[in-house]
């Protein structure tokens, strides 16, 4: 019988814990962690994500500052805002919601966030630290996935983990994290040959593709753990993942639903990183 991993519940219990940590920081040190969230343009999905992040900040007692900029904001205007936030002692985390409008160089923006405030762990210093295992922050989605696996008592050591997707945000750092946890890791992508055959060898299959119901039961090894990172809309406009949940649940041992699986964990880990950034900046 498949177990459905309830990311919402696991995230909620983390949020409770973080609220206590923040209450403690306030009462013992008179410090309130603060996160600056920058959104450029009017991408509807980005607006929803940013709103959700703000709501969870409120729940925990993290102060959030939203900077909503018009689509025609120039790269230098955005950089100027970031330089200012880098200097502000009352701001502990800086998050620039991606994607940015195409006239802005995302890489340049990310690299100009002070690494100690880079709560997404997207810049090269933080990514480099993940390679060696000497990190302060982990990117939120990969960290959330590993937390879900551990919380569900799924053994990672020695398992063959197949990750579909090689993005800097999910696939690549997740591969490194699974490796740190002693998995044997295969990364697949759009040019991979024999994708189906490789997926069938996965003990843990993680789909981060961005295509609705791309993964069906014909590529799943019986008893595999299936983690769905996708957030897509189906033809009826409903949120769905990269995995055909109804078909795959009959063959997997564990599966994450969409919504309510990996998504809530990403936000929980962002909160964790914001608290960690505060502690680092205040030398606590
Ligand atoms: N866009 C989609 N996911 C993310 C994320 O985790 N962080 C940021 N900054 N932008 C995103």
PDB file of C-alpha atoms and ligand atoms in Angstrom:
ATOM      1  CA  UNK A   1       0.000   0.000   0.000  1.00  0.00           C
ATOM      2  CA  UNK A   2       1.474   3.320  -1.084  1.00  0.00           C
ATOM      3  CA  UNK A   3       2.216   5.983   1.517  1.00  0.00           C
ATOM      4  CA  UNK A   4       1.399   9.530   0.474  1.00  0.00           C
ATOM      5  CA  UNK A   5       3.984  11.926   1.868  1.00  0.00           C
ATOM      6  CA  UNK A   6       2.115  14.844   3.382  1.00  0.00           C
ATOM      7  CA  UNK A   7       4.377  17.827   2.745  1.00  0.00           C
ATOM      8  CA  UNK A   8       1.831  20.250   4.118  1.00  0.00           C
ATOM      9  CA  UNK A   9       1.746  18.516   7.497  1.00  0.00           C
ATOM     10  CA  UNK A  10       5.539  18.128   7.699  1.00  0.00           C
ATOM     11  CA  UNK A  11       5.979  21.764   6.701  1.00  0.00           C
ATOM     12  CA  UNK A  12       3.432  22.911   9.296  1.00  0.00           C
ATOM     13  CA  UNK A  13       5.277  21.192  12.109  1.00  0.00           C
ATOM     14  CA  UNK A  14       8.539  22.813  10.954  1.00  0.00           C
ATOM     15  CA  UNK A  15       6.801  26.188  10.877  1.00  0.00           C
ATOM     16  CA  UNK A  16       5.671  25.708  14.498  1.00  0.00           C
ATOM     17  CA  UNK A  17       9.254  24.927  15.451  1.00  0.00           C
ATOM     18  CA  UNK A  18      10.616  27.969  13.603  1.00  0.00           C
ATOM     19  CA  UNK A  19       8.039  30.190  15.305  1.00  0.00           C
ATOM     20  CA  UNK A  20       9.429  29.107  18.667  1.00  0.00           C
ATOM     21  CA  UNK A  21      12.984  29.794  17.460  1.00  0.00           C
ATOM     22  CA  UNK A  22      11.984  33.285  16.324  1.00  0.00           C
ATOM     23  CA  UNK A  23      10.063  34.000  19.572  1.00  0.00           C
ATOM     24  CA  UNK A  24      13.216  33.010  21.402  1.00  0.00           C
ATOM     25  CA  UNK A  25      15.411  35.294  19.273  1.00  0.00           C
ATOM     26  CA  UNK A  26      13.055  38.163  19.988  1.00  0.00           C
ATOM     27  CA  UNK A  27      12.799  37.644  23.727  1.00  0.00           C
ATOM     28  CA  UNK A  28      16.411  36.704  24.394  1.00  0.00           C
ATOM     29  CA  UNK A  29      18.297  38.914  21.927  1.00  0.00           C
ATOM     30  CA  UNK A  30      15.721  41.471  20.820  1.00  0.00           C
ATOM     31  CA  UNK A  31      16.331  40.377  17.232  1.00  0.00           C
ATOM     32  CA  UNK A  32      13.649  39.893  14.569  1.00  0.00           C
ATOM     33  CA  UNK A  33      14.736  38.093  11.377  1.00  0.00           C
ATOM     34  CA  UNK A  34      13.761  40.000   8.258  1.00  0.00           C
ATOM     35  CA  UNK A  35      13.402  38.893   4.666  1.00  0.00           C
ATOM     36  CA  UNK A  36      13.310  41.183   1.629  1.00  0.00           C
ATOM     37  CA  UNK A  37      11.415  39.732  -1.324  1.00  0.00           C
ATOM     38  CA  UNK A  38      11.793  41.391  -4.710  1.00  0.00           C
ATOM     39  CA  UNK A  39       9.402  40.744  -7.550  1.00  0.00           C
ATOM     40  CA  UNK A  40       9.803  42.348 -10.965  1.00  0.00           C
ATOM     41  CA  UNK A  41       6.873  42.379 -13.385  1.00  0.00           C
ATOM     42  CA  UNK A  42       3.509  40.698 -13.133  1.00  0.00           C
ATOM     43  CA  UNK A  43       4.094  36.991 -13.641  1.00  0.00           C
ATOM     44  CA  UNK A  44       0.939  35.523 -12.005  1.00  0.00           C
ATOM     45  CA  UNK A  45       2.683  32.389 -10.677  1.00  0.00           C
ATOM     46  CA  UNK A  46       5.471  34.497  -9.133  1.00  0.00           C
ATOM     47  CA  UNK A  47       2.875  36.677  -7.414  1.00  0.00           C
ATOM     48  CA  UNK A  48       1.253  33.607  -5.847  1.00  0.00           C
ATOM     49  CA  UNK A  49       4.627  32.239  -4.660  1.00  0.00           C
ATOM     50  CA  UNK A  50       5.646  35.592  -3.179  1.00  0.00           C
ATOM     51  CA  UNK A  51       2.315  35.943  -1.392  1.00  0.00           C
ATOM     52  CA  UNK A  52       2.658  32.467   0.091  1.00  0.00           C
ATOM     53  CA  UNK A  53       6.165  33.289   1.301  1.00  0.00           C
ATOM     54  CA  UNK A  54       4.906  36.486   2.930  1.00  0.00           C
ATOM     55  CA  UNK A  55       2.056  34.648   4.680  1.00  0.00           C
ATOM     56  CA  UNK A  56       4.412  32.076   6.199  1.00  0.00           C
ATOM     57  CA  UNK A  57       6.794  34.843   7.334  1.00  0.00           C
ATOM     58  CA  UNK A  58       3.851  36.409   9.175  1.00  0.00           C
ATOM     59  CA  UNK A  59       2.934  33.102  10.822  1.00  0.00           C
ATOM     60  CA  UNK A  60       6.461  32.641  12.136  1.00  0.00           C
ATOM     61  CA  UNK A  61       7.056  36.259  13.113  1.00  0.00           C
ATOM     62  CA  UNK A  62       9.702  36.933  10.457  1.00  0.00           C
ATOM     63  CA  UNK A  63       9.430  40.474   9.177  1.00  0.00           C
ATOM     64  CA  UNK A  64       8.964  40.600   5.409  1.00  0.00           C
ATOM     65  CA  UNK A  65       9.536  43.520   3.085  1.00  0.00           C
ATOM     66  CA  UNK A  66       8.111  43.246  -0.398  1.00  0.00           C
ATOM     67  CA  UNK A  67       9.581  45.251  -3.255  1.00  0.00           C
ATOM     68  CA  UNK A  68       7.257  45.110  -6.247  1.00  0.00           C
ATOM     69  CA  UNK A  69       8.905  46.618  -9.304  1.00  0.00           C
ATOM     70  CA  UNK A  70       7.440  47.228 -12.761  1.00  0.00           C
ATOM     71  CA  UNK A  71       8.408  45.041 -15.736  1.00  0.00           C
ATOM     72  CA  UNK A  72      10.414  47.881 -17.299  1.00  0.00           C
ATOM     73  CA  UNK A  73      12.745  48.145 -14.273  1.00  0.00           C
ATOM     74  CA  UNK A  74      16.320  48.295 -15.554  1.00  0.00           C
ATOM     75  CA  UNK A  75      19.075  45.956 -14.469  1.00  0.00           C
ATOM     76  CA  UNK A  76      20.960  48.843 -12.849  1.00  0.00           C
ATOM     77  CA  UNK A  77      17.862  49.943 -10.901  1.00  0.00           C
ATOM     78  CA  UNK A  78      17.458  46.425  -9.574  1.00  0.00           C
ATOM     79  CA  UNK A  79      21.161  46.185  -8.732  1.00  0.00           C
ATOM     80  CA  UNK A  80      20.940  49.484  -6.855  1.00  0.00           C
ATOM     81  CA  UNK A  81      18.093  48.121  -4.742  1.00  0.00           C
ATOM     82  CA  UNK A  82      20.126  44.983  -3.979  1.00  0.00           C
ATOM     83  CA  UNK A  83      23.235  46.966  -3.021  1.00  0.00           C
ATOM     84  CA  UNK A  84      21.084  48.941  -0.580  1.00  0.00           C
ATOM     85  CA  UNK A  85      19.562  45.798   0.918  1.00  0.00           C
ATOM     86  CA  UNK A  86      23.025  44.200   1.182  1.00  0.00           C
ATOM     87  CA  UNK A  87      24.072  47.124   3.394  1.00  0.00           C
ATOM     88  CA  UNK A  88      20.961  47.266   5.587  1.00  0.00           C
ATOM     89  CA  UNK A  89      21.587  45.648   8.965  1.00  0.00           C
ATOM     90  CA  UNK A  90      17.877  45.193   9.554  1.00  0.00           C
ATOM     91  CA  UNK A  91      17.542  42.912   6.493  1.00  0.00           C
ATOM     92  CA  UNK A  92      18.860  39.376   6.922  1.00  0.00           C
ATOM     93  CA  UNK A  93      17.667  37.634   3.763  1.00  0.00           C
ATOM     94  CA  UNK A  94      17.249  38.799   0.164  1.00  0.00           C
ATOM     95  CA  UNK A  95      15.192  36.852  -2.334  1.00  0.00           C
ATOM     96  CA  UNK A  96      14.713  37.879  -5.947  1.00  0.00           C
ATOM     97  CA  UNK A  97      11.781  35.942  -7.335  1.00  0.00           C
ATOM     98  CA  UNK A  98      12.635  34.242 -10.645  1.00  0.00           C
ATOM     99  CA  UNK A  99      12.080  34.392 -13.542  1.00  0.00           C
ATOM    100  CA  UNK A 100      13.084  37.988 -14.156  1.00  0.00           C
ATOM    101  CA  UNK A 101      12.046  39.859 -17.329  1.00  0.00           C
ATOM    102  CA  UNK A 102      14.319  38.867 -20.218  1.00  0.00           C
ATOM    103  CA  UNK A 103      16.164  42.234 -20.409  1.00  0.00           C
ATOM    104  CA  UNK A 104      17.630  41.601 -16.932  1.00  0.00           C
ATOM    105  CA  UNK A 105      20.581  39.251 -16.532  1.00  0.00           C
ATOM    106  CA  UNK A 106      19.461  36.853 -13.792  1.00  0.00           C
ATOM    107  CA  UNK A 107      22.940  35.557 -13.147  1.00  0.00           C
ATOM    108  CA  UNK A 108      24.319  39.058 -12.609  1.00  0.00           C
ATOM    109  CA  UNK A 109      21.515  39.838 -10.158  1.00  0.00           C
ATOM    110  CA  UNK A 110      21.993  36.632  -8.156  1.00  0.00           C
ATOM    111  CA  UNK A 111      25.766  37.089  -7.990  1.00  0.00           C
ATOM    112  CA  UNK A 112      25.336  40.565  -6.518  1.00  0.00           C
ATOM    113  CA  UNK A 113      23.345  39.400  -3.503  1.00  0.00           C
ATOM    114  CA  UNK A 114      25.613  39.232  -0.462  1.00  0.00           C
ATOM    115  CA  UNK A 115      26.203  35.440  -0.021  1.00  0.00           C
ATOM    116  CA  UNK A 116      25.362  35.654   3.675  1.00  0.00           C
ATOM    117  CA  UNK A 117      21.927  37.067   2.761  1.00  0.00           C
ATOM    118  CA  UNK A 118      21.393  34.714  -0.215  1.00  0.00           C
ATOM    119  CA  UNK A 119      18.613  32.662   1.410  1.00  0.00           C
ATOM    120  CA  UNK A 120      17.840  30.913  -1.892  1.00  0.00           C
ATOM    121  CA  UNK A 121      21.464  29.669  -1.928  1.00  0.00           C
ATOM    122  CA  UNK A 122      21.579  30.434  -5.639  1.00  0.00           C
ATOM    123  CA  UNK A 123      24.816  32.358  -5.913  1.00  0.00           C
ATOM    124  CA  UNK A 124      28.078  30.738  -6.920  1.00  0.00           C
ATOM    125  CA  UNK A 125      29.682  30.962  -3.494  1.00  0.00           C
ATOM    126  CA  UNK A 126      26.798  29.129  -1.868  1.00  0.00           C
ATOM    127  CA  UNK A 127      26.540  26.591  -4.695  1.00  0.00           C
ATOM    128  CA  UNK A 128      30.293  25.969  -4.452  1.00  0.00           C
ATOM    129  CA  UNK A 129      29.966  25.350  -0.713  1.00  0.00           C
ATOM    130  CA  UNK A 130      27.355  22.686  -1.417  1.00  0.00           C
ATOM    131  CA  UNK A 131      29.868  20.811  -3.577  1.00  0.00           C
ATOM    132  CA  UNK A 132      32.247  20.425  -0.649  1.00  0.00           C
ATOM    133  CA  UNK A 133      29.572  19.923   1.995  1.00  0.00           C
ATOM    134  CA  UNK A 134      30.705  23.050   3.877  1.00  0.00           C
ATOM    135  CA  UNK A 135      27.502  25.054   3.450  1.00  0.00           C
ATOM    136  CA  UNK A 136      25.526  27.599   5.456  1.00  0.00           C
ATOM    137  CA  UNK A 137      22.383  27.378   3.355  1.00  0.00           C
ATOM    138  CA  UNK A 138      20.914  24.767   1.092  1.00  0.00           C
ATOM    139  CA  UNK A 139      18.663  25.657  -1.846  1.00  0.00           C
ATOM    140  CA  UNK A 140      15.126  25.430  -0.521  1.00  0.00           C
ATOM    141  CA  UNK A 141      13.536  22.825  -2.801  1.00  0.00           C
ATOM    142  CA  UNK A 142      16.376  20.248  -2.648  1.00  0.00           C
ATOM    143  CA  UNK A 143      16.645  20.727   1.134  1.00  0.00           C
ATOM    144  CA  UNK A 144      12.880  20.266   1.449  1.00  0.00           C
ATOM    145  CA  UNK A 145      12.966  17.049  -0.579  1.00  0.00           C
ATOM    146  CA  UNK A 146      15.707  15.490   1.534  1.00  0.00           C
ATOM    147  CA  UNK A 147      13.848  16.541   4.692  1.00  0.00           C
ATOM    148  CA  UNK A 148      10.654  14.872   3.415  1.00  0.00           C
ATOM    149  CA  UNK A 149      12.525  11.628   2.679  1.00  0.00           C
ATOM    150  CA  UNK A 150      14.175  11.555   6.102  1.00  0.00           C
ATOM    151  CA  UNK A 151      10.967  12.470   7.932  1.00  0.00           C
ATOM    152  CA  UNK A 152       9.252   9.569   6.132  1.00  0.00           C
ATOM    153  CA  UNK A 153      12.044   7.215   7.326  1.00  0.00           C
ATOM    154  CA  UNK A 154      13.119   6.490   3.762  1.00  0.00           C
ATOM    155  CA  UNK A 155      16.681   5.230   3.656  1.00  0.00           C
ATOM    156  CA  UNK A 156      18.779   7.133   1.113  1.00  0.00           C
ATOM    157  CA  UNK A 157      22.147   5.437   1.648  1.00  0.00           C
ATOM    158  CA  UNK A 158      23.048   3.054  -1.169  1.00  0.00           C
ATOM    159  CA  UNK A 159      19.861   3.784  -3.108  1.00  0.00           C
ATOM    160  CA  UNK A 160      19.844   4.602  -6.793  1.00  0.00           C
ATOM    161  CA  UNK A 161      18.370   8.071  -7.068  1.00  0.00           C
ATOM    162  CA  UNK A 162      17.337   9.201 -10.545  1.00  0.00           C
ATOM    163  CA  UNK A 163      16.711  12.929 -10.900  1.00  0.00           C
ATOM    164  CA  UNK A 164      14.996  14.157 -14.045  1.00  0.00           C
ATOM    165  CA  UNK A 165      15.954  17.796 -14.554  1.00  0.00           C
ATOM    166  CA  UNK A 166      19.318  19.551 -14.368  1.00  0.00           C
ATOM    167  CA  UNK A 167      18.408  23.080 -13.308  1.00  0.00           C
ATOM    168  CA  UNK A 168      20.658  25.120 -11.027  1.00  0.00           C
ATOM    169  CA  UNK A 169      17.705  25.523  -8.643  1.00  0.00           C
ATOM    170  CA  UNK A 170      16.690  21.887  -8.247  1.00  0.00           C
ATOM    171  CA  UNK A 171      18.396  19.137 -10.263  1.00  0.00           C
ATOM    172  CA  UNK A 172      22.084  19.967  -9.800  1.00  0.00           C
ATOM    173  CA  UNK A 173      22.089  20.888  -6.085  1.00  0.00           C
ATOM    174  CA  UNK A 174      19.706  18.034  -5.305  1.00  0.00           C
ATOM    175  CA  UNK A 175      22.106  15.582  -6.951  1.00  0.00           C
ATOM    176  CA  UNK A 176      24.869  16.847  -4.686  1.00  0.00           C
ATOM    177  CA  UNK A 177      22.693  16.583  -1.578  1.00  0.00           C
ATOM    178  CA  UNK A 178      21.640  13.036  -2.384  1.00  0.00           C
ATOM    179  CA  UNK A 179      25.301  12.224  -2.939  1.00  0.00           C
ATOM    180  CA  UNK A 180      26.163  13.675   0.499  1.00  0.00           C
ATOM    181  CA  UNK A 181      23.518  11.297   1.822  1.00  0.00           C
ATOM    182  CA  UNK A 182      25.294   8.346   0.164  1.00  0.00           C
ATOM    183  CA  UNK A 183      22.874   7.724  -2.690  1.00  0.00           C
ATOM    184  CA  UNK A 184      24.103   6.691  -6.120  1.00  0.00           C
ATOM    185  CA  UNK A 185      22.863   9.477  -8.344  1.00  0.00           C
ATOM    186  CA  UNK A 186      21.899   9.689 -12.006  1.00  0.00           C
ATOM    187  CA  UNK A 187      20.834  13.027 -13.497  1.00  0.00           C
ATOM    188  CA  UNK A 188      18.654  12.831 -16.604  1.00  0.00           C
ATOM    189  CA  UNK A 189      17.583  15.659 -18.898  1.00  0.00           C
ATOM    190  CA  UNK A 190      15.979  16.416 -22.222  1.00  0.00           C
ATOM    191  CA  UNK A 191      18.880  14.910 -24.202  1.00  0.00           C
ATOM    192  CA  UNK A 192      19.162  11.719 -22.148  1.00  0.00           C
ATOM    193  CA  UNK A 193      18.928   8.528 -24.173  1.00  0.00           C
ATOM    194  CA  UNK A 194      16.896   5.606 -22.776  1.00  0.00           C
ATOM    195  CA  UNK A 195      15.199   7.791 -20.182  1.00  0.00           C
ATOM    196  CA  UNK A 196      12.518   5.159 -19.611  1.00  0.00           C
ATOM    197  CA  UNK A 197      15.027   2.396 -18.923  1.00  0.00           C
ATOM    198  CA  UNK A 198      17.011   4.568 -16.520  1.00  0.00           C
ATOM    199  CA  UNK A 199      13.876   5.595 -14.618  1.00  0.00           C
ATOM    200  CA  UNK A 200      12.948   1.943 -14.208  1.00  0.00           C
ATOM    201  CA  UNK A 201      16.187   1.376 -12.280  1.00  0.00           C
ATOM    202  CA  UNK A 202      15.409   4.127  -9.749  1.00  0.00           C
ATOM    203  CA  UNK A 203      14.810   3.312  -6.089  1.00  0.00           C
ATOM    204  CA  UNK A 204      14.087   7.007  -5.644  1.00  0.00           C
ATOM    205  CA  UNK A 205      12.770   8.860  -8.683  1.00  0.00           C
ATOM    206  CA  UNK A 206      12.626  12.645  -8.506  1.00  0.00           C
ATOM    207  CA  UNK A 207      10.832  14.460 -11.320  1.00  0.00           C
ATOM    208  CA  UNK A 208      11.642  18.139 -11.881  1.00  0.00           C
ATOM    209  CA  UNK A 209      10.745  18.484 -15.538  1.00  0.00           C
ATOM    210  CA  UNK A 210       7.880  20.946 -15.831  1.00  0.00           C
ATOM    211  CA  UNK A 211       5.619  18.755 -17.985  1.00  0.00           C
ATOM    212  CA  UNK A 212       2.203  17.640 -16.704  1.00  0.00           C
ATOM    213  CA  UNK A 213       1.911  13.883 -16.050  1.00  0.00           C
ATOM    214  CA  UNK A 214       5.198  13.179 -17.888  1.00  0.00           C
ATOM    215  CA  UNK A 215       5.988  10.267 -15.571  1.00  0.00           C
ATOM    216  CA  UNK A 216       3.557   7.374 -15.648  1.00  0.00           C
ATOM    217  CA  UNK A 217       3.488   3.866 -14.176  1.00  0.00           C
ATOM    218  CA  UNK A 218       5.367   2.345 -17.134  1.00  0.00           C
ATOM    219  CA  UNK A 219       8.664   3.913 -15.987  1.00  0.00           C
ATOM    220  CA  UNK A 220       8.404   3.108 -12.283  1.00  0.00           C
ATOM    221  CA  UNK A 221      10.109   0.178 -10.587  1.00  0.00           C
ATOM    222  CA  UNK A 222       7.581  -1.492  -8.253  1.00  0.00           C
ATOM    223  CA  UNK A 223       8.110  -0.145  -4.737  1.00  0.00           C
ATOM    224  CA  UNK A 224      10.053   2.944  -5.819  1.00  0.00           C
ATOM    225  CA  UNK A 225       9.833   6.241  -3.955  1.00  0.00           C
ATOM    226  CA  UNK A 226       8.480   8.939  -6.277  1.00  0.00           C
ATOM    227  CA  UNK A 227       8.994  12.634  -5.578  1.00  0.00           C
ATOM    228  CA  UNK A 228       7.173  15.128  -7.773  1.00  0.00           C
ATOM    229  CA  UNK A 229       8.718  18.611  -7.958  1.00  0.00           C
ATOM    230  CA  UNK A 230       6.555  19.811 -10.858  1.00  0.00           C
ATOM    231  CA  UNK A 231       4.026  22.606 -10.527  1.00  0.00           C
ATOM    232  CA  UNK A 232       2.100  22.712 -13.796  1.00  0.00           C
ATOM    233  CA  UNK A 233      -1.429  23.390 -14.925  1.00  0.00           C
ATOM    234  CA  UNK A 234      -3.405  20.679 -16.688  1.00  0.00           C
ATOM    235  CA  UNK A 235      -5.739  21.329 -19.609  1.00  0.00           C
ATOM    236  CA  UNK A 236      -8.502  22.281 -17.152  1.00  0.00           C
ATOM    237  CA  UNK A 237      -6.242  24.816 -15.446  1.00  0.00           C
ATOM    238  CA  UNK A 238      -5.774  22.697 -12.315  1.00  0.00           C
ATOM    239  CA  UNK A 239      -2.403  22.525 -10.591  1.00  0.00           C
ATOM    240  CA  UNK A 240      -0.701  19.209 -11.307  1.00  0.00           C
ATOM    241  CA  UNK A 241       2.779  17.736 -11.054  1.00  0.00           C
ATOM    242  CA  UNK A 242       5.138  15.983 -13.463  1.00  0.00           C
ATOM    243  CA  UNK A 243       3.879  12.598 -12.269  1.00  0.00           C
ATOM    244  CA  UNK A 244       0.601  10.927 -13.194  1.00  0.00           C
ATOM    245  CA  UNK A 245      -0.323  10.512  -9.523  1.00  0.00           C
ATOM    246  CA  UNK A 246      -3.366   8.261  -9.983  1.00  0.00           C
ATOM    247  CA  UNK A 247      -1.471   5.723 -12.084  1.00  0.00           C
ATOM    248  CA  UNK A 248       1.863   5.844 -10.253  1.00  0.00           C
ATOM    249  CA  UNK A 249       0.414   5.556  -6.734  1.00  0.00           C
ATOM    250  CA  UNK A 250      -0.571   1.932  -7.408  1.00  0.00           C
ATOM    251  CA  UNK A 251       3.020   0.883  -8.034  1.00  0.00           C
ATOM    252  CA  UNK A 252       5.152   3.192  -5.832  1.00  0.00           C
ATOM    253  CA  UNK A 253       5.881   2.668  -2.121  1.00  0.00           C
ATOM    254  CA  UNK A 254       5.899   6.405  -1.350  1.00  0.00           C
ATOM    255  CA  UNK A 255       4.708   9.328  -3.422  1.00  0.00           C
ATOM    256  CA  UNK A 256       4.468  13.094  -2.955  1.00  0.00           C
ATOM    257  CA  UNK A 257       1.232  14.731  -4.141  1.00  0.00           C
ATOM    258  CA  UNK A 258       0.903  18.017  -6.035  1.00  0.00           C
ATOM    259  CA  UNK A 259      -0.179  20.262  -4.454  1.00  0.00           C
ATOM    260  CA  UNK A 260       0.742  19.509  -0.837  1.00  0.00           C
ATOM    261  CA  UNK A 261       4.020  17.652  -1.344  1.00  0.00           C
ATOM    262  CA  UNK A 262       7.315  19.368  -2.121  1.00  0.00           C
ATOM    263  CA  UNK A 263       5.838  22.890  -2.559  1.00  0.00           C
ATOM    264  CA  UNK A 264       5.159  23.678   1.119  1.00  0.00           C
ATOM    265  CA  UNK A 265       8.611  22.367   2.034  1.00  0.00           C
ATOM    266  CA  UNK A 266      10.303  24.901  -0.237  1.00  0.00           C
ATOM    267  CA  UNK A 267       8.780  27.718   1.786  1.00  0.00           C
ATOM    268  CA  UNK A 268       9.598  26.061   5.124  1.00  0.00           C
ATOM    269  CA  UNK A 269      13.258  25.787   4.075  1.00  0.00           C
ATOM    270  CA  UNK A 270      13.291  29.436   3.030  1.00  0.00           C
ATOM    271  CA  UNK A 271      12.196  30.301   6.568  1.00  0.00           C
ATOM    272  CA  UNK A 272      14.936  28.070   7.952  1.00  0.00           C
ATOM    273  CA  UNK A 273      17.529  29.816   5.780  1.00  0.00           C
ATOM    274  CA  UNK A 274      16.305  33.243   6.857  1.00  0.00           C
ATOM    275  CA  UNK A 275      16.720  32.284  10.516  1.00  0.00           C
ATOM    276  CA  UNK A 276      20.161  30.779   9.807  1.00  0.00           C
ATOM    277  CA  UNK A 277      21.205  33.954   7.959  1.00  0.00           C
ATOM    278  CA  UNK A 278      20.124  36.044  10.950  1.00  0.00           C
ATOM    279  CA  UNK A 279      22.103  33.908  13.395  1.00  0.00           C
ATOM    280  CA  UNK A 280      25.196  34.103  11.163  1.00  0.00           C
ATOM    281  CA  UNK A 281      24.943  37.873  10.741  1.00  0.00           C
ATOM    282  CA  UNK A 282      24.435  38.449  14.458  1.00  0.00           C
ATOM    283  CA  UNK A 283      27.142  35.926  15.450  1.00  0.00           C
ATOM    284  CA  UNK A 284      24.716  33.924  17.580  1.00  0.00           C
TER     285      UNK A 284
HETATM  286  N1  LIG B   1      11.133  30.805  -8.869  1.00  0.00           N
HETATM  287  C1  LIG B   1      10.710  29.526  -8.791  1.00  0.00           C
HETATM  288  N2  LIG B   1      11.201  28.944  -7.668  1.00  0.00           N
HETATM  289  C2  LIG B   1      11.942  29.872  -7.037  1.00  0.00           C
HETATM  290  C3  LIG B   1      12.677  29.874  -5.826  1.00  0.00           C
HETATM  291  O1  LIG B   1      12.773  28.877  -5.098  1.00  0.00           O
HETATM  292  N3  LIG B   1      13.300  31.044  -5.515  1.00  0.00           N
HETATM  293  C4  LIG B   1      13.223  32.154  -6.314  1.00  0.00           C
HETATM  294  N4  LIG B   1      13.881  33.232  -5.926  1.00  0.00           N
HETATM  295  N5  LIG B   1      12.542  32.179  -7.444  1.00  0.00           N
HETATM  296  C5  LIG B   1      11.908  31.044  -7.793  1.00  0.00           C
END
